[in-house]
Amino acid sequence: MALRANSLSRAGIVLANVALLALVTGCESAEPSEKRGPQPIIGWSNGGDVQSVVIGTCHGNPVATVEEDDETAIITVTSTLRSPGDACQDSLQIALDRDLGNRHVIDGVTGEPPPGIEG
């Protein structure tokens, strides 16, 4: 009888481990809720040769690229989208080759000028 009880106990442990493994594996194989990609600028301010931009990601490790010509400075931000909203946003200071002057800032994601930051 002791052998049978021991076998049932081991079977229960194995079954519990298989269920736990299936649960963990299921979580890992699910499509991630955090996706890295281009994110629209939700606000910006002109600092001459340094532009401040805000994006609606939350500690998403944003990285910006800039394409400049005589008429525009196109800023494209790539980040991981986590918790968009006013409670948690990322901001970047982006250096231009020269003062913005009369050029226009364009969001590389939307192709439009981003909204200005009030204040």
PDB file of C-alpha atoms in Angstrom:
ATOM      1  CA  MET A   1       0.000   0.000   0.000  1.00  0.00           C
ATOM      2  CA  ALA A   2       2.887   2.373   0.739  1.00  0.00           C
ATOM      3  CA  LEU A   3       4.182   1.874  -2.771  1.00  0.00           C
ATOM      4  CA  ARG A   4       0.796   2.792  -4.265  1.00  0.00           C
ATOM      5  CA  ALA A   5       0.488   5.954  -2.086  1.00  0.00           C
ATOM      6  CA  ASN A   6       4.012   6.964  -3.085  1.00  0.00           C
ATOM      7  CA  SER A   7       3.163   6.446  -6.774  1.00  0.00           C
ATOM      8  CA  LEU A   8       0.012   8.562  -6.451  1.00  0.00           C
ATOM      9  CA  SER A   9       1.959  11.284  -4.695  1.00  0.00           C
ATOM     10  CA  ARG A  10       4.588  11.326  -7.445  1.00  0.00           C
ATOM     11  CA  ALA A  11       1.875  11.297 -10.108  1.00  0.00           C
ATOM     12  CA  GLY A  12       0.260  14.315  -8.452  1.00  0.00           C
ATOM     13  CA  ILE A  13       3.565  16.177  -8.388  1.00  0.00           C
ATOM     14  CA  VAL A  14       4.259  15.343 -12.037  1.00  0.00           C
ATOM     15  CA  LEU A  15       0.748  16.417 -13.028  1.00  0.00           C
ATOM     16  CA  ALA A  16       1.120  19.701 -11.122  1.00  0.00           C
ATOM     17  CA  ASN A  17       4.489  20.374 -12.783  1.00  0.00           C
ATOM     18  CA  VAL A  18       3.061  19.659 -16.238  1.00  0.00           C
ATOM     19  CA  ALA A  19       0.151  22.034 -15.571  1.00  0.00           C
ATOM     20  CA  LEU A  20       2.543  24.739 -14.330  1.00  0.00           C
ATOM     21  CA  LEU A  21       4.800  24.266 -17.359  1.00  0.00           C
ATOM     22  CA  ALA A  22       1.814  24.529 -19.705  1.00  0.00           C
ATOM     23  CA  LEU A  23       0.686  27.709 -17.983  1.00  0.00           C
ATOM     24  CA  VAL A  24       4.143  29.309 -18.173  1.00  0.00           C
ATOM     25  CA  THR A  25       4.704  28.164 -21.754  1.00  0.00           C
ATOM     26  CA  GLY A  26       1.307  29.527 -22.730  1.00  0.00           C
ATOM     27  CA  CYS A  27       2.250  32.947 -21.366  1.00  0.00           C
ATOM     28  CA  GLU A  28       5.541  32.959 -23.212  1.00  0.00           C
ATOM     29  CA  SER A  29       4.068  31.891 -26.534  1.00  0.00           C
ATOM     30  CA  ALA A  30       1.274  34.458 -26.445  1.00  0.00           C
ATOM     31  CA  GLU A  31       1.762  37.522 -28.599  1.00  0.00           C
ATOM     32  CA  PRO A  32       3.560  40.158 -26.501  1.00  0.00           C
ATOM     33  CA  SER A  33       1.487  43.129 -25.416  1.00  0.00           C
ATOM     34  CA  GLU A  34       4.499  45.417 -25.738  1.00  0.00           C
ATOM     35  CA  LYS A  35       5.418  46.136 -29.338  1.00  0.00           C
ATOM     36  CA  ARG A  36       8.381  48.193 -30.454  1.00  0.00           C
ATOM     37  CA  GLY A  37       7.887  50.434 -33.433  1.00  0.00           C
ATOM     38  CA  PRO A  38       7.354  53.977 -34.672  1.00  0.00           C
ATOM     39  CA  GLN A  39       5.352  56.107 -32.233  1.00  0.00           C
ATOM     40  CA  PRO A  40       3.667  59.426 -33.043  1.00  0.00           C
ATOM     41  CA  ILE A  41       4.865  62.580 -31.324  1.00  0.00           C
ATOM     42  CA  ILE A  42       2.160  63.921 -29.006  1.00  0.00           C
ATOM     43  CA  GLY A  43       3.904  67.211 -28.265  1.00  0.00           C
ATOM     44  CA  TRP A  44       7.059  69.182 -28.998  1.00  0.00           C
ATOM     45  CA  SER A  45       8.741  72.472 -28.235  1.00  0.00           C
ATOM     46  CA  ASN A  46      11.340  74.464 -30.131  1.00  0.00           C
ATOM     47  CA  GLY A  47      14.642  74.928 -28.383  1.00  0.00           C
ATOM     48  CA  GLY A  48      16.591  76.295 -31.354  1.00  0.00           C
ATOM     49  CA  ASP A  49      19.037  73.550 -32.241  1.00  0.00           C
ATOM     50  CA  VAL A  50      17.552  71.159 -29.642  1.00  0.00           C
ATOM     51  CA  GLN A  51      13.946  70.037 -29.984  1.00  0.00           C
ATOM     52  CA  SER A  52      11.998  68.517 -27.084  1.00  0.00           C
ATOM     53  CA  VAL A  53       9.486  65.856 -28.059  1.00  0.00           C
ATOM     54  CA  VAL A  54       7.003  63.867 -25.981  1.00  0.00           C
ATOM     55  CA  ILE A  55       5.590  60.492 -26.956  1.00  0.00           C
ATOM     56  CA  GLY A  56       2.803  58.503 -25.351  1.00  0.00           C
ATOM     57  CA  THR A  57       4.877  55.539 -24.227  1.00  0.00           C
ATOM     58  CA  CYS A  58       5.896  54.608 -20.706  1.00  0.00           C
ATOM     59  CA  HIS A  59       9.604  53.915 -20.188  1.00  0.00           C
ATOM     60  CA  GLY A  60       9.683  52.537 -23.716  1.00  0.00           C
ATOM     61  CA  ASN A  61      13.360  53.362 -24.369  1.00  0.00           C
ATOM     62  CA  PRO A  62      12.600  55.821 -27.185  1.00  0.00           C
ATOM     63  CA  VAL A  63      15.136  56.515 -29.917  1.00  0.00           C
ATOM     64  CA  ALA A  64      14.819  59.321 -32.459  1.00  0.00           C
ATOM     65  CA  THR A  65      16.187  59.831 -35.947  1.00  0.00           C
ATOM     66  CA  VAL A  66      16.214  63.195 -37.734  1.00  0.00           C
ATOM     67  CA  GLU A  67      16.256  64.048 -41.419  1.00  0.00           C
ATOM     68  CA  GLU A  68      16.936  67.717 -42.078  1.00  0.00           C
ATOM     69  CA  ASP A  69      16.791  69.930 -45.133  1.00  0.00           C
ATOM     70  CA  ASP A  70      16.314  73.657 -45.729  1.00  0.00           C
ATOM     71  CA  GLU A  71      12.546  73.512 -45.088  1.00  0.00           C
ATOM     72  CA  THR A  72      11.945  70.731 -42.561  1.00  0.00           C
ATOM     73  CA  ALA A  73      13.294  68.674 -39.701  1.00  0.00           C
ATOM     74  CA  ILE A  74      11.587  65.288 -39.832  1.00  0.00           C
ATOM     75  CA  ILE A  75      11.732  63.552 -36.459  1.00  0.00           C
ATOM     76  CA  THR A  76      10.839  59.868 -36.231  1.00  0.00           C
ATOM     77  CA  VAL A  77      10.646  58.221 -32.812  1.00  0.00           C
ATOM     78  CA  THR A  78      10.764  54.471 -32.262  1.00  0.00           C
ATOM     79  CA  SER A  79       9.806  53.132 -28.849  1.00  0.00           C
ATOM     80  CA  THR A  80       8.103  50.282 -27.069  1.00  0.00           C
ATOM     81  CA  LEU A  81       4.437  51.062 -26.493  1.00  0.00           C
ATOM     82  CA  ARG A  82       3.604  50.169 -22.911  1.00  0.00           C
ATOM     83  CA  SER A  83       1.077  52.407 -21.154  1.00  0.00           C
ATOM     84  CA  PRO A  84       0.114  55.358 -23.288  1.00  0.00           C
ATOM     85  CA  GLY A  85      -1.534  58.288 -21.614  1.00  0.00           C
ATOM     86  CA  ASP A  86      -0.861  61.400 -19.631  1.00  0.00           C
ATOM     87  CA  ALA A  87       0.179  59.503 -16.502  1.00  0.00           C
ATOM     88  CA  CYS A  88       3.371  58.135 -18.063  1.00  0.00           C
ATOM     89  CA  GLN A  89       5.075  59.592 -21.113  1.00  0.00           C
ATOM     90  CA  ASP A  90       8.598  59.606 -22.485  1.00  0.00           C
ATOM     91  CA  SER A  91      10.424  62.724 -23.600  1.00  0.00           C
ATOM     92  CA  LEU A  92      13.521  63.226 -25.695  1.00  0.00           C
ATOM     93  CA  GLN A  93      15.897  66.078 -26.396  1.00  0.00           C
ATOM     94  CA  ILE A  94      16.853  65.901 -30.067  1.00  0.00           C
ATOM     95  CA  ALA A  95      19.850  67.820 -31.375  1.00  0.00           C
ATOM     96  CA  LEU A  96      19.599  69.307 -34.861  1.00  0.00           C
ATOM     97  CA  ASP A  97      22.552  70.091 -37.112  1.00  0.00           C
ATOM     98  CA  ARG A  98      21.619  73.781 -36.846  1.00  0.00           C
ATOM     99  CA  ASP A  99      18.998  76.057 -35.335  1.00  0.00           C
ATOM    100  CA  LEU A 100      15.447  75.215 -36.463  1.00  0.00           C
ATOM    101  CA  GLY A 101      14.869  78.809 -37.603  1.00  0.00           C
ATOM    102  CA  ASN A 102      11.961  79.028 -40.053  1.00  0.00           C
ATOM    103  CA  ARG A 103      11.950  75.311 -40.812  1.00  0.00           C
ATOM    104  CA  HIS A 104       8.994  73.118 -39.852  1.00  0.00           C
ATOM    105  CA  VAL A 105       9.125  70.091 -37.572  1.00  0.00           C
ATOM    106  CA  ILE A 106       7.375  67.084 -39.109  1.00  0.00           C
ATOM    107  CA  ASP A 107       6.482  63.869 -37.295  1.00  0.00           C
ATOM    108  CA  GLY A 108       8.031  61.072 -39.355  1.00  0.00           C
ATOM    109  CA  VAL A 109       5.239  58.703 -38.304  1.00  0.00           C
ATOM    110  CA  THR A 110       2.224  60.824 -39.245  1.00  0.00           C
ATOM    111  CA  GLY A 111       3.815  63.044 -41.906  1.00  0.00           C
ATOM    112  CA  GLU A 112       2.212  66.050 -40.179  1.00  0.00           C
ATOM    113  CA  PRO A 113       3.488  68.763 -37.846  1.00  0.00           C
ATOM    114  CA  PRO A 114       3.150  67.479 -34.259  1.00  0.00           C
ATOM    115  CA  PRO A 115       1.118  69.489 -31.725  1.00  0.00           C
ATOM    116  CA  GLY A 116       3.060  72.045 -29.724  1.00  0.00           C
ATOM    117  CA  ILE A 117       3.536  71.809 -25.999  1.00  0.00           C
ATOM    118  CA  GLU A 118       1.820  74.621 -24.160  1.00  0.00           C
ATOM    119  CA  GLY A 119       3.669  76.533 -21.514  1.00  0.00           C
TER     120      GLY A 119
END
